[in-house]
């Protein structure tokens, strides 16, 4: 860990100003990801700009009927907020499926969006990694890749995005509000994270002199028929091998509108309109679910240790759709699969 | 230093603790008083299951809270990295980034320029250290050439210390460590056991084979053969490895070390640095878990002493969690088992072969294979053990070394044989039950109540309701599986010395250089001493974990409880004899003609065993003898008559539920029934076994050190990615202690109880998974992808 300077941002404009002034500066929120990476010498910021005192800590309803969550709302407050629990339970559930209570108390909404991959080579500065050191090579492609991506990979990188929260946000079509030197802009969550392509060093489309100020959830929350199903190597406190967020709008036994997103399978939370199209207007049945899951995984490609994820993702998607359609969402405290 | 008197006030809801204190208060209030006034102490035993209290006269066997528990949970207990002295220097290790080769150049100039950096030690720049292998051999070193940290430029494993940065603050040392540039000449390495499988060499026969197993196997009615795989696993104790070395002036050092054996470390340090034994004191009052990783002195203690001698200052070195993966580990192993049986389900052939791994420089191994022919009766048995070398540190003992892994393979194979025989797996165990140790002269056991473990365990579990067919039991979307296995461990004991100082006011200090690695040694020592000296528990103080105390070997192999307890009894007997000698001087002494076995110590008095009304208080005896204390130091060794085998046993029953669609595994119930001689403290014993079961869940489902063989580096060297069970993985665990009286193993009938809790658990779970799914996975850990394939 290298020495660094520390400063506190007085307001959003000041934060943007400070980050522009120093190309090696970084914002710090909960620090649960950044500090670990600094200790491993993966991140080597010259300056930490503490944004934890900025007034971005409220959860409130928007004029359009949605809900806006400040970037510094802790993950636990986000998850347990009554508005979120009632209207967007899939988000509450997804957040609770991640990390531990202690970490969720520290972690911020903005930081969760920007958490970096858990690829072991990315963390170990001794090994080549294109994401950490562009052009050095990808150690995972022919190395240990059991946890790696099966969709949207490139020759340069096969890492996954580890967030649970973001999978639910993607299913709900959330918007990310950011502020930068040119003012504020809104980025659809689907456009926020990137595929690795030949620039795996860039995880997102956020510019380096921009700050996340809020997340906005649209009015439709799929609160009746939803689930977040996370499959991992132990029953808690582990990153997803595969996870599925589902929201269904049902009309009796028929699916009027479906949302389906996968986590743990790609460099970004994964959503596929064709898979949702295979559900929309169909009777909720095992055959329908199987067809949709097949579409969802049609381009999946495994590597030496992670081919199992393709079938696992297919089965998990079918199960999650069943849970959502039946109104029996996965519990995050009772670890029995519903 | 490591002094411990039961210090804590009683707390609500802590029945055993409160009960013990009741007796203590009754006596403690009286101080040095006449014998006639003494109220007999009445410790109340807590029946573990029912929580019903009944009067009892003994601390031994009574559930007793740890006497050091209060200090531990309030931060009063100090660990190796927590001893502070003014002017402490902080050290940080620079670790090699290649697995094999040679250091060409080390450039520390940039690190040395950092403000607050004092020095950087390397193999080229360090004080003198010994240059013979012999000097680096600790008490429990295997054959070979022990690793010498910062000795020369050779790289033997990835993560090997290559430089040590010394700075005024830890953060500075860590920063400077990242600025030390090392150039290597790299050589081809190998870290994959499967690539080195053919290169494995045969070790001396682990035990004499009997009969002709190959022929018997070929002729058997029913045969099973299988290959079983266990990966490298790391200990991951909560406390990191650390040493604080204080420079006491004139070259004298006090070394606060995380270790399972202070005297082992003391001898080792003296030998490497050619120091006078009086100049090195090693202290380790508390150990935050070690599980075998602290049996041998680790490199941090060498480096910390080296630095203290270089600077003539006090130095602390704490390894990071990542760096702890450059210490020892449970060796990966490949085991092949062949079992041949009659259709009636009796074994006639056992072949157990193992290949395990070690470093290039030392040959660490234990006997995985011989447990098979010990546990089951078979006229023919054959064992082969091969070892293969990798460019890794030397493997080492890890909880239940050899039995944990050997019995996993054996008990999986027995389950498969039961399937082949269409026999209930428990019934098969009973048909193959062995009342004798056929490996070692076909002798009987000093005691073996495994039959009762099977019976009580099965009853509590409800085993009789099991449907033998795989995939026959379900609970909604989950397949339910029931599996069982046997556990076995040796009842070991080692020579030990105990000193007891008894003062006229009825207080005793018990001292021995052993460790308490978290198992509850402080507490059982106090319990045994209280009973042996006839004093309340709170009048006993315990000193341990200090190399200046009377001799003790390392704490391992579950041998300390039996050894130190019997040692306390030996020394207490000497105290009693001395009291009797003095008591004879009392005018009209009731003991004028008494022999030493006619008297006992009880309730602070010397009492006649023949006539309880004949008694004199300890205070009176000492007054007459004109002494204010009696001190005795005695060694105890354990003669083995060679006519009995000494073993502890267990029976494990496991229930798993496996989601049929997704293969997610939950271990919903475990019953562990243990026969391990006399149970000194049911409360800490229960914790030991429960901890073993949790570990077994991890071994079965989670634990695996992942090495990238291209780089020869461990890629999950942290506890976010190296998985052990979390609370959600642990459900219902029931522990039964089966009555087992043993008058042969040692006077107190103790067998020890650390390793046995783990042995067999992984097999019971693996067998339950087979029963649930019909799928046999023979390589650990059983992750869900292995069920999908
Ligand atoms: C052991 C462990 C297990 C975990 N398990 C899971 C899991 O199972 N599932 C899961 O989803 N997550 C998991 N996490 C990750 C956790 O969710 C993230 O670490 C956390 O959400 C990051 O939030 P933070 O506020 O602490 O971010 P920080 O560490 O403070 O920051 C992370 C990054 O975001 C940037 N940043 C922060 N806020 C802003 C902002 N407002 N605008 C612009 N940039 C910003 C920082 O500069 C930094 O680069 C785990 C973490 C740990 C340590
Ligand atoms: S998968 Fe991506 S993060 Fe991992 S080593 Fe390859 S480039 Fe680096």
PDB file of C-alpha atoms and ligand atoms in Angstrom, chain A residues 117 119 121-122 128-131 137-140 148 156-159, ligand 2:
ATOM      1  CA  UNK A 117     -14.032  -7.977 -10.343  1.00  0.00           C
ATOM      2  CA  UNK A 119     -10.741 -12.418 -10.497  1.00  0.00           C
ATOM      3  CA  UNK A 121      -5.253 -12.632 -11.048  1.00  0.00           C
ATOM      4  CA  UNK A 122      -6.568  -9.098 -10.992  1.00  0.00           C
ATOM      5  CA  UNK A 128      -0.371 -10.746 -15.866  1.00  0.00           C
ATOM      6  CA  UNK A 129      -3.841  -9.196 -16.131  1.00  0.00           C
ATOM      7  CA  UNK A 130      -5.174  -6.977 -18.885  1.00  0.00           C
ATOM      8  CA  UNK A 131      -7.665  -5.317 -16.620  1.00  0.00           C
ATOM      9  CA  UNK A 137      -2.233 -10.689 -20.983  1.00  0.00           C
ATOM     10  CA  UNK A 138      -5.099 -12.540 -19.343  1.00  0.00           C
ATOM     11  CA  UNK A 139      -3.957 -15.192 -16.869  1.00  0.00           C
ATOM     12  CA  UNK A 140      -7.443 -16.523 -16.295  1.00  0.00           C
ATOM     13  CA  UNK A 148     -15.368 -16.595 -14.648  1.00  0.00           C
ATOM     14  CA  UNK A 156      -8.626  -9.911 -23.479  1.00  0.00           C
ATOM     15  CA  UNK A 157     -10.695 -10.645 -20.392  1.00  0.00           C
ATOM     16  CA  UNK A 158     -13.210 -13.166 -19.055  1.00  0.00           C
ATOM     17  CA  UNK A 159     -13.876 -11.555 -15.684  1.00  0.00           C
TER      18      UNK A 159
HETATM   19  S1  LIG C   2     -10.091 -12.318 -16.631  1.00  0.00           S
HETATM   20 FE1  LIG C   2      -9.804 -10.123 -16.775  1.00  0.00          FE
HETATM   21  S2  LIG C   2      -9.372  -9.574 -14.699  1.00  0.00           S
HETATM   22 FE2  LIG C   2      -8.957 -11.754 -14.832  1.00  0.00          FE
HETATM   23  S3  LIG C   2      -6.823 -11.994 -15.453  1.00  0.00           S
HETATM   24 FE3  LIG C   2      -7.992 -11.932 -17.299  1.00  0.00          FE
HETATM   25  S4  LIG C   2      -7.887  -9.788 -17.807  1.00  0.00           S
HETATM   26 FE4  LIG C   2      -7.402  -9.867 -15.687  1.00  0.00          FE
END
